[in-house]
């Protein structure tokens, strides 16, 4: 008997108009591939964007993270001087996807390193809050490939970079989404929330 899905996997991403998601927060975040534009969100991230982000991040959630994003988060959010700024991430169960046998020191962290797709499906059908995916570009490609993304909460910035890791890479399966909510900050950042609908429909005029 098929297990009823109890919670959603939600991808939260900062992207440019041409779909780049690499290193939005700081120059040193991810310079791989010679990426020179780390921190590209900073000039356009205003008070309104901060308020809307806080609304999304203050909800109860579990987290599904790739190893690189886990390393960045684990080096920052558990620290005493930072943990009160986003207590939900410390309280959340964090599922870390990696092919390596990692030593995960952050509290409430679970390693997913075998039969990864099937394990994610099991986690998705467990009781609990919705599952947020932050950063984790390679993991998102895996989720998209296997139709495991239920919603995408995108922050679309009015810039084009022409280079860098993209949200929708090779292997993304055709799918249709519907717009659940959209709003624009004073600096032109579009907060757009999409929900997975199903297959792509085509036609002609």
mmCIF file of C-alpha atoms in Angstrom, residues 78-204:
data_model
loop_
_atom_site.group_PDB
_atom_site.id
_atom_site.type_symbol
_atom_site.label_atom_id
_atom_site.label_comp_id
_atom_site.label_asym_id
_atom_site.label_seq_id
_atom_site.Cartn_x
_atom_site.Cartn_y
_atom_site.Cartn_z
ATOM 1 C CA UNK A 78 25.607 26.694 16.494
ATOM 2 C CA UNK A 79 28.013 29.322 17.872
ATOM 3 C CA UNK A 80 26.708 31.032 21.040
ATOM 4 C CA UNK A 81 26.915 34.482 19.444
ATOM 5 C CA UNK A 82 24.830 33.373 16.430
ATOM 6 C CA UNK A 83 22.359 30.752 17.634
ATOM 7 C CA UNK A 84 19.739 33.251 18.843
ATOM 8 C CA UNK A 85 19.548 34.847 15.377
ATOM 9 C CA UNK A 86 18.016 31.715 13.846
ATOM 10 C CA UNK A 87 17.118 29.310 16.658
ATOM 11 C CA UNK A 88 14.899 27.225 14.367
ATOM 12 C CA UNK A 89 17.891 25.850 12.432
ATOM 13 C CA UNK A 90 19.500 24.581 15.625
ATOM 14 C CA UNK A 91 16.246 23.010 16.808
ATOM 15 C CA UNK A 92 15.441 21.433 13.439
ATOM 16 C CA UNK A 93 16.372 17.878 12.539
ATOM 17 C CA UNK A 94 19.020 18.298 9.854
ATOM 18 C CA UNK A 95 19.394 15.504 7.300
ATOM 19 C CA UNK A 96 22.790 15.775 5.621
ATOM 20 C CA UNK A 97 23.232 14.042 2.269
ATOM 21 C CA UNK A 98 26.735 12.851 1.433
ATOM 22 C CA UNK A 99 28.458 9.824 -0.016
ATOM 23 C CA UNK A 100 31.106 10.226 2.688
ATOM 24 C CA UNK A 101 31.021 8.847 6.236
ATOM 25 C CA UNK A 102 30.997 12.209 8.011
ATOM 26 C CA UNK A 103 31.469 13.050 11.682
ATOM 27 C CA UNK A 104 28.495 15.342 12.259
ATOM 28 C CA UNK A 105 28.917 17.295 15.488
ATOM 29 C CA UNK A 106 25.928 19.642 15.201
ATOM 30 C CA UNK A 107 23.024 18.602 17.423
ATOM 31 C CA UNK A 108 19.930 17.058 15.807
ATOM 32 C CA UNK A 109 21.861 16.006 12.695
ATOM 33 C CA UNK A 110 21.319 12.760 10.779
ATOM 34 C CA UNK A 111 23.617 11.473 8.026
ATOM 35 C CA UNK A 112 22.047 10.153 4.809
ATOM 36 C CA UNK A 113 24.784 8.343 2.879
ATOM 37 C CA UNK A 114 23.276 5.064 1.642
ATOM 38 C CA UNK A 115 20.426 4.459 -0.804
ATOM 39 C CA UNK A 116 20.039 8.220 -0.796
ATOM 40 C CA UNK A 117 16.959 8.628 -2.991
ATOM 41 C CA UNK A 118 15.011 5.923 -1.178
ATOM 42 C CA UNK A 119 16.068 7.329 2.193
ATOM 43 C CA UNK A 120 14.891 10.819 1.206
ATOM 44 C CA UNK A 121 11.536 9.352 0.167
ATOM 45 C CA UNK A 122 11.272 7.685 3.578
ATOM 46 C CA UNK A 123 12.104 10.930 5.362
ATOM 47 C CA UNK A 124 9.569 12.796 3.256
ATOM 48 C CA UNK A 125 6.839 10.386 4.347
ATOM 49 C CA UNK A 126 7.667 10.500 8.047
ATOM 50 C CA UNK A 127 5.559 12.517 10.442
ATOM 51 C CA UNK A 128 6.980 15.957 11.089
ATOM 52 C CA UNK A 129 7.151 19.504 9.750
ATOM 53 C CA UNK A 130 7.893 20.407 6.149
ATOM 54 C CA UNK A 131 11.481 19.981 5.005
ATOM 55 C CA UNK A 132 13.420 23.042 3.838
ATOM 56 C CA UNK A 133 16.384 22.801 1.451
ATOM 57 C CA UNK A 134 18.874 25.679 1.649
ATOM 58 C CA UNK A 135 21.845 26.099 -0.695
ATOM 59 C CA UNK A 136 22.806 22.539 -1.618
ATOM 60 C CA UNK A 137 22.969 22.955 -5.407
ATOM 61 C CA UNK A 138 24.011 19.375 -6.184
ATOM 62 C CA UNK A 139 21.367 17.967 -3.856
ATOM 63 C CA UNK A 140 18.676 20.071 -5.547
ATOM 64 C CA UNK A 141 19.646 18.560 -8.915
ATOM 65 C CA UNK A 142 19.099 15.107 -7.429
ATOM 66 C CA UNK A 143 15.720 16.106 -5.987
ATOM 67 C CA UNK A 144 14.566 17.623 -9.275
ATOM 68 C CA UNK A 145 15.707 14.564 -11.224
ATOM 69 C CA UNK A 146 13.512 12.334 -9.074
ATOM 70 C CA UNK A 147 10.516 14.715 -8.792
ATOM 71 C CA UNK A 148 10.999 15.108 -5.050
ATOM 72 C CA UNK A 149 10.486 18.894 -4.889
ATOM 73 C CA UNK A 150 6.983 19.912 -3.805
ATOM 74 C CA UNK A 151 7.474 23.676 -3.626
ATOM 75 C CA UNK A 152 10.102 26.266 -4.564
ATOM 76 C CA UNK A 153 10.349 29.525 -2.634
ATOM 77 C CA UNK A 154 12.546 31.628 -4.902
ATOM 78 C CA UNK A 155 14.082 35.063 -4.401
ATOM 79 C CA UNK A 156 14.780 36.320 -7.926
ATOM 80 C CA UNK A 157 17.296 39.172 -8.049
ATOM 81 C CA UNK A 158 17.333 41.667 -10.950
ATOM 82 C CA UNK A 159 20.860 40.873 -12.115
ATOM 83 C CA UNK A 160 22.473 38.572 -14.702
ATOM 84 C CA UNK A 161 25.862 36.955 -14.057
ATOM 85 C CA UNK A 162 26.302 34.674 -17.064
ATOM 86 C CA UNK A 163 28.417 32.212 -15.103
ATOM 87 C CA UNK A 164 28.102 30.081 -12.014
ATOM 88 C CA UNK A 165 26.113 27.109 -10.727
ATOM 89 C CA UNK A 166 22.474 27.221 -11.729
ATOM 90 C CA UNK A 167 19.351 26.153 -9.920
ATOM 91 C CA UNK A 168 18.108 24.168 -12.916
ATOM 92 C CA UNK A 169 21.029 22.182 -14.274
ATOM 93 C CA UNK A 170 21.424 19.243 -16.585
ATOM 94 C CA UNK A 171 19.131 16.396 -15.686
ATOM 95 C CA UNK A 172 16.250 18.583 -14.550
ATOM 96 C CA UNK A 173 13.068 16.773 -15.518
ATOM 97 C CA UNK A 174 10.284 18.663 -17.299
ATOM 98 C CA UNK A 175 7.590 19.626 -14.798
ATOM 99 C CA UNK A 176 4.973 22.300 -14.326
ATOM 100 C CA UNK A 177 4.484 24.468 -11.262
ATOM 101 C CA UNK A 178 1.786 26.917 -10.250
ATOM 102 C CA UNK A 179 2.436 30.281 -8.627
ATOM 103 C CA UNK A 180 1.133 30.346 -5.049
ATOM 104 C CA UNK A 181 2.342 33.794 -4.017
ATOM 105 C CA UNK A 182 4.463 36.628 -5.396
ATOM 106 C CA UNK A 183 5.605 39.988 -4.112
ATOM 107 C CA UNK A 184 8.372 42.454 -4.911
ATOM 108 C CA UNK A 185 10.735 44.327 -2.585
ATOM 109 C CA UNK A 186 11.533 48.037 -3.062
ATOM 110 C CA UNK A 187 14.833 47.029 -4.703
ATOM 111 C CA UNK A 188 13.117 44.769 -7.212
ATOM 112 C CA UNK A 189 13.696 41.324 -5.707
ATOM 113 C CA UNK A 190 10.786 39.029 -6.561
ATOM 114 C CA UNK A 191 9.709 36.605 -3.852
ATOM 115 C CA UNK A 192 7.870 33.904 -5.818
ATOM 116 C CA UNK A 193 6.513 30.712 -4.289
ATOM 117 C CA UNK A 194 5.736 27.852 -6.661
ATOM 118 C CA UNK A 195 3.972 24.533 -6.089
ATOM 119 C CA UNK A 196 4.598 21.392 -8.160
ATOM 120 C CA UNK A 197 1.640 20.500 -10.387
ATOM 121 C CA UNK A 198 2.767 17.654 -12.636
ATOM 122 C CA UNK A 199 3.765 17.002 -16.214
ATOM 123 C CA UNK A 200 4.279 19.723 -18.805
ATOM 124 C CA UNK A 201 1.335 20.277 -21.116
ATOM 125 C CA UNK A 202 1.822 21.550 -24.652
ATOM 126 C CA UNK A 203 -0.404 22.902 -27.383
ATOM 127 C CA UNK A 204 -0.507 25.332 -30.266
#
